[in-house]
Amino acid sequence: MPSDFALKTMNAVHRGLIKLTRGRVGWQAAMPVLELTTVGRKSGQPRTVLLTSPHQDGDTYVVVASRGGDDVHPAWFLNLRDQPDVEVSIKGGPKQPMRARVADAAERAQLWPKITADFKNYAQYQTKTEREIPLVFLEPR
């Protein structure tokens, strides 16, 4: 599983690519990339991470708290679980206030097969861990 250092390094390299290309590269991978800002559950400070969104429905974005199939949830997920008021920037645009909501069992059961059909890596991540990988809806406030 990726270490915290490796994940932070990958995020920094991704940010550098976006900055170096003035946003021409890095906002679209196999799926849209967004910037999520949460409030640190321990520090109370803003914490920002780049994430991919494998599913969108209008102004609502879905992100997957996979952490590469690790047995622990990503820090950003723990932050938004404790404080669901977040900010989201799409394609480097202005930050928009949003509310994070973890998909309930029925929503996940409906959406997970669609996501894993299109993006096989998420299905592989789920096989690496016993925890159920959460889906998170980022909805406009």
PDB file of C-alpha atoms in Angstrom:
ATOM      1  CA  MET A   1       0.000   0.000   0.000  1.00  0.00           C
ATOM      2  CA  PRO A   2       1.222   3.538  -0.677  1.00  0.00           C
ATOM      3  CA  SER A   3       2.719   5.375   2.279  1.00  0.00           C
ATOM      4  CA  ASP A   4       1.529   8.813   3.357  1.00  0.00           C
ATOM      5  CA  PHE A   5       4.793  10.189   1.975  1.00  0.00           C
ATOM      6  CA  ALA A   6       4.211   8.531  -1.412  1.00  0.00           C
ATOM      7  CA  LEU A   7       0.633   9.815  -1.609  1.00  0.00           C
ATOM      8  CA  LYS A   8       1.682  13.351  -0.688  1.00  0.00           C
ATOM      9  CA  THR A   9       4.533  13.200  -3.198  1.00  0.00           C
ATOM     10  CA  MET A  10       2.203  12.038  -5.995  1.00  0.00           C
ATOM     11  CA  ASN A  11      -0.196  14.868  -5.133  1.00  0.00           C
ATOM     12  CA  ALA A  12       2.654  17.405  -5.174  1.00  0.00           C
ATOM     13  CA  VAL A  13       3.891  16.157  -8.558  1.00  0.00           C
ATOM     14  CA  HIS A  14       0.344  16.342  -9.921  1.00  0.00           C
ATOM     15  CA  ARG A  15       0.012  19.935  -8.640  1.00  0.00           C
ATOM     16  CA  GLY A  16       3.374  20.781 -10.178  1.00  0.00           C
ATOM     17  CA  LEU A  17       2.250  19.447 -13.551  1.00  0.00           C
ATOM     18  CA  ILE A  18      -0.883  21.589 -13.430  1.00  0.00           C
ATOM     19  CA  LYS A  19       1.122  24.661 -12.453  1.00  0.00           C
ATOM     20  CA  LEU A  20       3.885  24.046 -15.013  1.00  0.00           C
ATOM     21  CA  THR A  21       1.366  23.694 -17.858  1.00  0.00           C
ATOM     22  CA  ARG A  22      -0.807  26.545 -16.556  1.00  0.00           C
ATOM     23  CA  GLY A  23      -3.696  24.116 -16.232  1.00  0.00           C
ATOM     24  CA  ARG A  24      -3.529  22.717 -19.752  1.00  0.00           C
ATOM     25  CA  VAL A  25      -2.542  19.289 -18.379  1.00  0.00           C
ATOM     26  CA  GLY A  26      -3.639  17.564 -15.196  1.00  0.00           C
ATOM     27  CA  TRP A  27      -7.321  18.394 -14.785  1.00  0.00           C
ATOM     28  CA  GLN A  28      -8.487  15.401 -16.801  1.00  0.00           C
ATOM     29  CA  ALA A  29      -7.124  11.899 -16.287  1.00  0.00           C
ATOM     30  CA  ALA A  30      -9.215   8.885 -17.207  1.00  0.00           C
ATOM     31  CA  MET A  31     -11.895  10.884 -15.359  1.00  0.00           C
ATOM     32  CA  PRO A  32     -12.262  14.487 -14.144  1.00  0.00           C
ATOM     33  CA  VAL A  33      -9.871  15.710 -11.469  1.00  0.00           C
ATOM     34  CA  LEU A  34     -11.067  18.011  -8.703  1.00  0.00           C
ATOM     35  CA  GLU A  35      -9.462  19.802  -5.801  1.00  0.00           C
ATOM     36  CA  LEU A  36     -11.072  19.013  -2.440  1.00  0.00           C
ATOM     37  CA  THR A  37     -10.447  21.181   0.611  1.00  0.00           C
ATOM     38  CA  THR A  38     -11.440  19.767   3.973  1.00  0.00           C
ATOM     39  CA  VAL A  39     -10.881  20.974   7.537  1.00  0.00           C
ATOM     40  CA  GLY A  40      -8.261  18.897   9.341  1.00  0.00           C
ATOM     41  CA  ARG A  41      -9.968  16.949  12.102  1.00  0.00           C
ATOM     42  CA  LYS A  42      -6.972  17.370  14.432  1.00  0.00           C
ATOM     43  CA  SER A  43      -5.435  20.640  13.281  1.00  0.00           C
ATOM     44  CA  GLY A  44      -8.556  22.577  12.296  1.00  0.00           C
ATOM     45  CA  GLN A  45      -6.527  23.837   9.310  1.00  0.00           C
ATOM     46  CA  PRO A  46      -7.583  23.609   5.649  1.00  0.00           C
ATOM     47  CA  ARG A  47      -6.261  20.506   3.888  1.00  0.00           C
ATOM     48  CA  THR A  48      -6.370  20.274   0.095  1.00  0.00           C
ATOM     49  CA  VAL A  49      -5.965  17.197  -2.088  1.00  0.00           C
ATOM     50  CA  LEU A  50      -6.447  16.410  -5.782  1.00  0.00           C
ATOM     51  CA  LEU A  51      -8.884  13.559  -6.403  1.00  0.00           C
ATOM     52  CA  THR A  52     -10.492  11.908  -9.385  1.00  0.00           C
ATOM     53  CA  SER A  53     -14.251  11.729  -9.748  1.00  0.00           C
ATOM     54  CA  PRO A  54     -15.461   8.603 -11.548  1.00  0.00           C
ATOM     55  CA  HIS A  55     -19.102   9.685 -11.503  1.00  0.00           C
ATOM     56  CA  GLN A  56     -20.913  13.009 -11.768  1.00  0.00           C
ATOM     57  CA  ASP A  57     -24.598  13.832 -11.701  1.00  0.00           C
ATOM     58  CA  GLY A  58     -25.167  17.477 -12.576  1.00  0.00           C
ATOM     59  CA  ASP A  59     -23.310  19.558  -9.981  1.00  0.00           C
ATOM     60  CA  THR A  60     -22.771  16.558  -7.695  1.00  0.00           C
ATOM     61  CA  TYR A  61     -19.426  14.769  -7.846  1.00  0.00           C
ATOM     62  CA  VAL A  62     -18.616  11.327  -6.469  1.00  0.00           C
ATOM     63  CA  VAL A  63     -15.167  10.505  -5.113  1.00  0.00           C
ATOM     64  CA  VAL A  64     -13.895   7.130  -3.926  1.00  0.00           C
ATOM     65  CA  ALA A  65     -12.082   6.812  -0.582  1.00  0.00           C
ATOM     66  CA  SER A  66      -9.939   3.915  -1.796  1.00  0.00           C
ATOM     67  CA  ARG A  67      -6.414   4.897  -0.750  1.00  0.00           C
ATOM     68  CA  GLY A  68      -5.206   2.266  -3.197  1.00  0.00           C
ATOM     69  CA  GLY A  69      -6.919  -0.528  -1.301  1.00  0.00           C
ATOM     70  CA  ASP A  70      -5.220   0.234   2.004  1.00  0.00           C
ATOM     71  CA  ASP A  71      -6.814  -1.023   5.217  1.00  0.00           C
ATOM     72  CA  VAL A  72      -7.189   2.529   6.549  1.00  0.00           C
ATOM     73  CA  HIS A  73      -9.323   5.349   5.222  1.00  0.00           C
ATOM     74  CA  PRO A  74      -7.581   8.312   3.582  1.00  0.00           C
ATOM     75  CA  ALA A  75      -7.102  11.356   5.824  1.00  0.00           C
ATOM     76  CA  TRP A  76      -9.306  13.512   3.593  1.00  0.00           C
ATOM     77  CA  PHE A  77     -12.177  11.060   4.146  1.00  0.00           C
ATOM     78  CA  LEU A  78     -11.761  11.136   7.926  1.00  0.00           C
ATOM     79  CA  ASN A  79     -11.700  14.948   7.772  1.00  0.00           C
ATOM     80  CA  LEU A  80     -14.934  15.273   5.793  1.00  0.00           C
ATOM     81  CA  ARG A  81     -16.628  12.578   7.837  1.00  0.00           C
ATOM     82  CA  ASP A  82     -16.041  14.753  10.917  1.00  0.00           C
ATOM     83  CA  GLN A  83     -16.701  18.076   9.151  1.00  0.00           C
ATOM     84  CA  PRO A  84     -18.786  17.619   5.977  1.00  0.00           C
ATOM     85  CA  ASP A  85     -18.671  21.269   4.884  1.00  0.00           C
ATOM     86  CA  VAL A  86     -15.957  21.291   2.205  1.00  0.00           C
ATOM     87  CA  GLU A  87     -14.811  23.320  -0.791  1.00  0.00           C
ATOM     88  CA  VAL A  88     -14.366  21.925  -4.277  1.00  0.00           C
ATOM     89  CA  SER A  89     -12.606  23.414  -7.271  1.00  0.00           C
ATOM     90  CA  ILE A  90     -13.265  22.006 -10.720  1.00  0.00           C
ATOM     91  CA  LYS A  91     -10.550  22.380 -13.388  1.00  0.00           C
ATOM     92  CA  GLY A  92      -8.768  25.029 -11.319  1.00  0.00           C
ATOM     93  CA  GLY A  93     -11.861  27.199 -11.097  1.00  0.00           C
ATOM     94  CA  PRO A  94     -13.026  29.048  -8.007  1.00  0.00           C
ATOM     95  CA  LYS A  95     -13.654  27.041  -4.871  1.00  0.00           C
ATOM     96  CA  GLN A  96     -17.309  26.177  -4.400  1.00  0.00           C
ATOM     97  CA  PRO A  97     -18.833  25.414  -1.012  1.00  0.00           C
ATOM     98  CA  MET A  98     -20.136  21.870  -0.956  1.00  0.00           C
ATOM     99  CA  ARG A  99     -21.370  19.335   1.542  1.00  0.00           C
ATOM    100  CA  ALA A 100     -19.851  15.871   1.634  1.00  0.00           C
ATOM    101  CA  ARG A 101     -22.093  12.917   2.252  1.00  0.00           C
ATOM    102  CA  VAL A 102     -21.060   9.265   2.456  1.00  0.00           C
ATOM    103  CA  ALA A 103     -23.225   7.067   0.247  1.00  0.00           C
ATOM    104  CA  ASP A 104     -25.584   4.864   2.198  1.00  0.00           C
ATOM    105  CA  ALA A 105     -25.704   1.103   1.578  1.00  0.00           C
ATOM    106  CA  ALA A 106     -28.407   1.314  -1.110  1.00  0.00           C
ATOM    107  CA  GLU A 107     -26.669   4.165  -2.982  1.00  0.00           C
ATOM    108  CA  ARG A 108     -23.350   2.354  -2.871  1.00  0.00           C
ATOM    109  CA  ALA A 109     -24.930  -0.912  -4.031  1.00  0.00           C
ATOM    110  CA  GLN A 110     -26.373   0.898  -7.045  1.00  0.00           C
ATOM    111  CA  LEU A 111     -23.339   3.017  -7.934  1.00  0.00           C
ATOM    112  CA  TRP A 112     -20.361   0.753  -7.110  1.00  0.00           C
ATOM    113  CA  PRO A 113     -20.972  -1.701 -10.006  1.00  0.00           C
ATOM    114  CA  LYS A 114     -21.166   1.203 -12.473  1.00  0.00           C
ATOM    115  CA  ILE A 115     -17.923   2.730 -11.214  1.00  0.00           C
ATOM    116  CA  THR A 116     -16.023  -0.566 -11.182  1.00  0.00           C
ATOM    117  CA  ALA A 117     -17.298  -1.482 -14.653  1.00  0.00           C
ATOM    118  CA  ASP A 118     -15.781   1.710 -16.061  1.00  0.00           C
ATOM    119  CA  PHE A 119     -12.722   1.896 -13.802  1.00  0.00           C
ATOM    120  CA  LYS A 120     -11.430  -1.581 -12.961  1.00  0.00           C
ATOM    121  CA  ASN A 121      -8.770  -0.283 -10.574  1.00  0.00           C
ATOM    122  CA  TYR A 122     -11.414   0.433  -7.923  1.00  0.00           C
ATOM    123  CA  ALA A 123     -12.587  -3.189  -8.018  1.00  0.00           C
ATOM    124  CA  GLN A 124      -8.963  -4.299  -7.602  1.00  0.00           C
ATOM    125  CA  TYR A 125      -8.528  -1.943  -4.628  1.00  0.00           C
ATOM    126  CA  GLN A 126     -11.570  -3.478  -2.934  1.00  0.00           C
ATOM    127  CA  THR A 127     -10.019  -6.952  -3.185  1.00  0.00           C
ATOM    128  CA  LYS A 128      -6.950  -5.723  -1.255  1.00  0.00           C
ATOM    129  CA  THR A 129      -8.825  -4.674   1.871  1.00  0.00           C
ATOM    130  CA  GLU A 130     -11.520  -5.952   4.183  1.00  0.00           C
ATOM    131  CA  ARG A 131     -12.945  -2.468   4.721  1.00  0.00           C
ATOM    132  CA  GLU A 132     -15.759  -1.418   2.433  1.00  0.00           C
ATOM    133  CA  ILE A 133     -14.385   1.409   0.309  1.00  0.00           C
ATOM    134  CA  PRO A 134     -16.700   4.395   0.775  1.00  0.00           C
ATOM    135  CA  LEU A 135     -18.222   6.479  -1.981  1.00  0.00           C
ATOM    136  CA  VAL A 136     -18.651  10.162  -1.143  1.00  0.00           C
ATOM    137  CA  PHE A 137     -21.105  12.562  -2.757  1.00  0.00           C
ATOM    138  CA  LEU A 138     -19.913  16.169  -2.971  1.00  0.00           C
ATOM    139  CA  GLU A 139     -23.112  18.197  -3.286  1.00  0.00           C
ATOM    140  CA  PRO A 140     -23.589  21.961  -3.701  1.00  0.00           C
ATOM    141  CA  ARG A 141     -24.634  23.732  -0.518  1.00  0.00           C
TER     142      ARG A 141
END
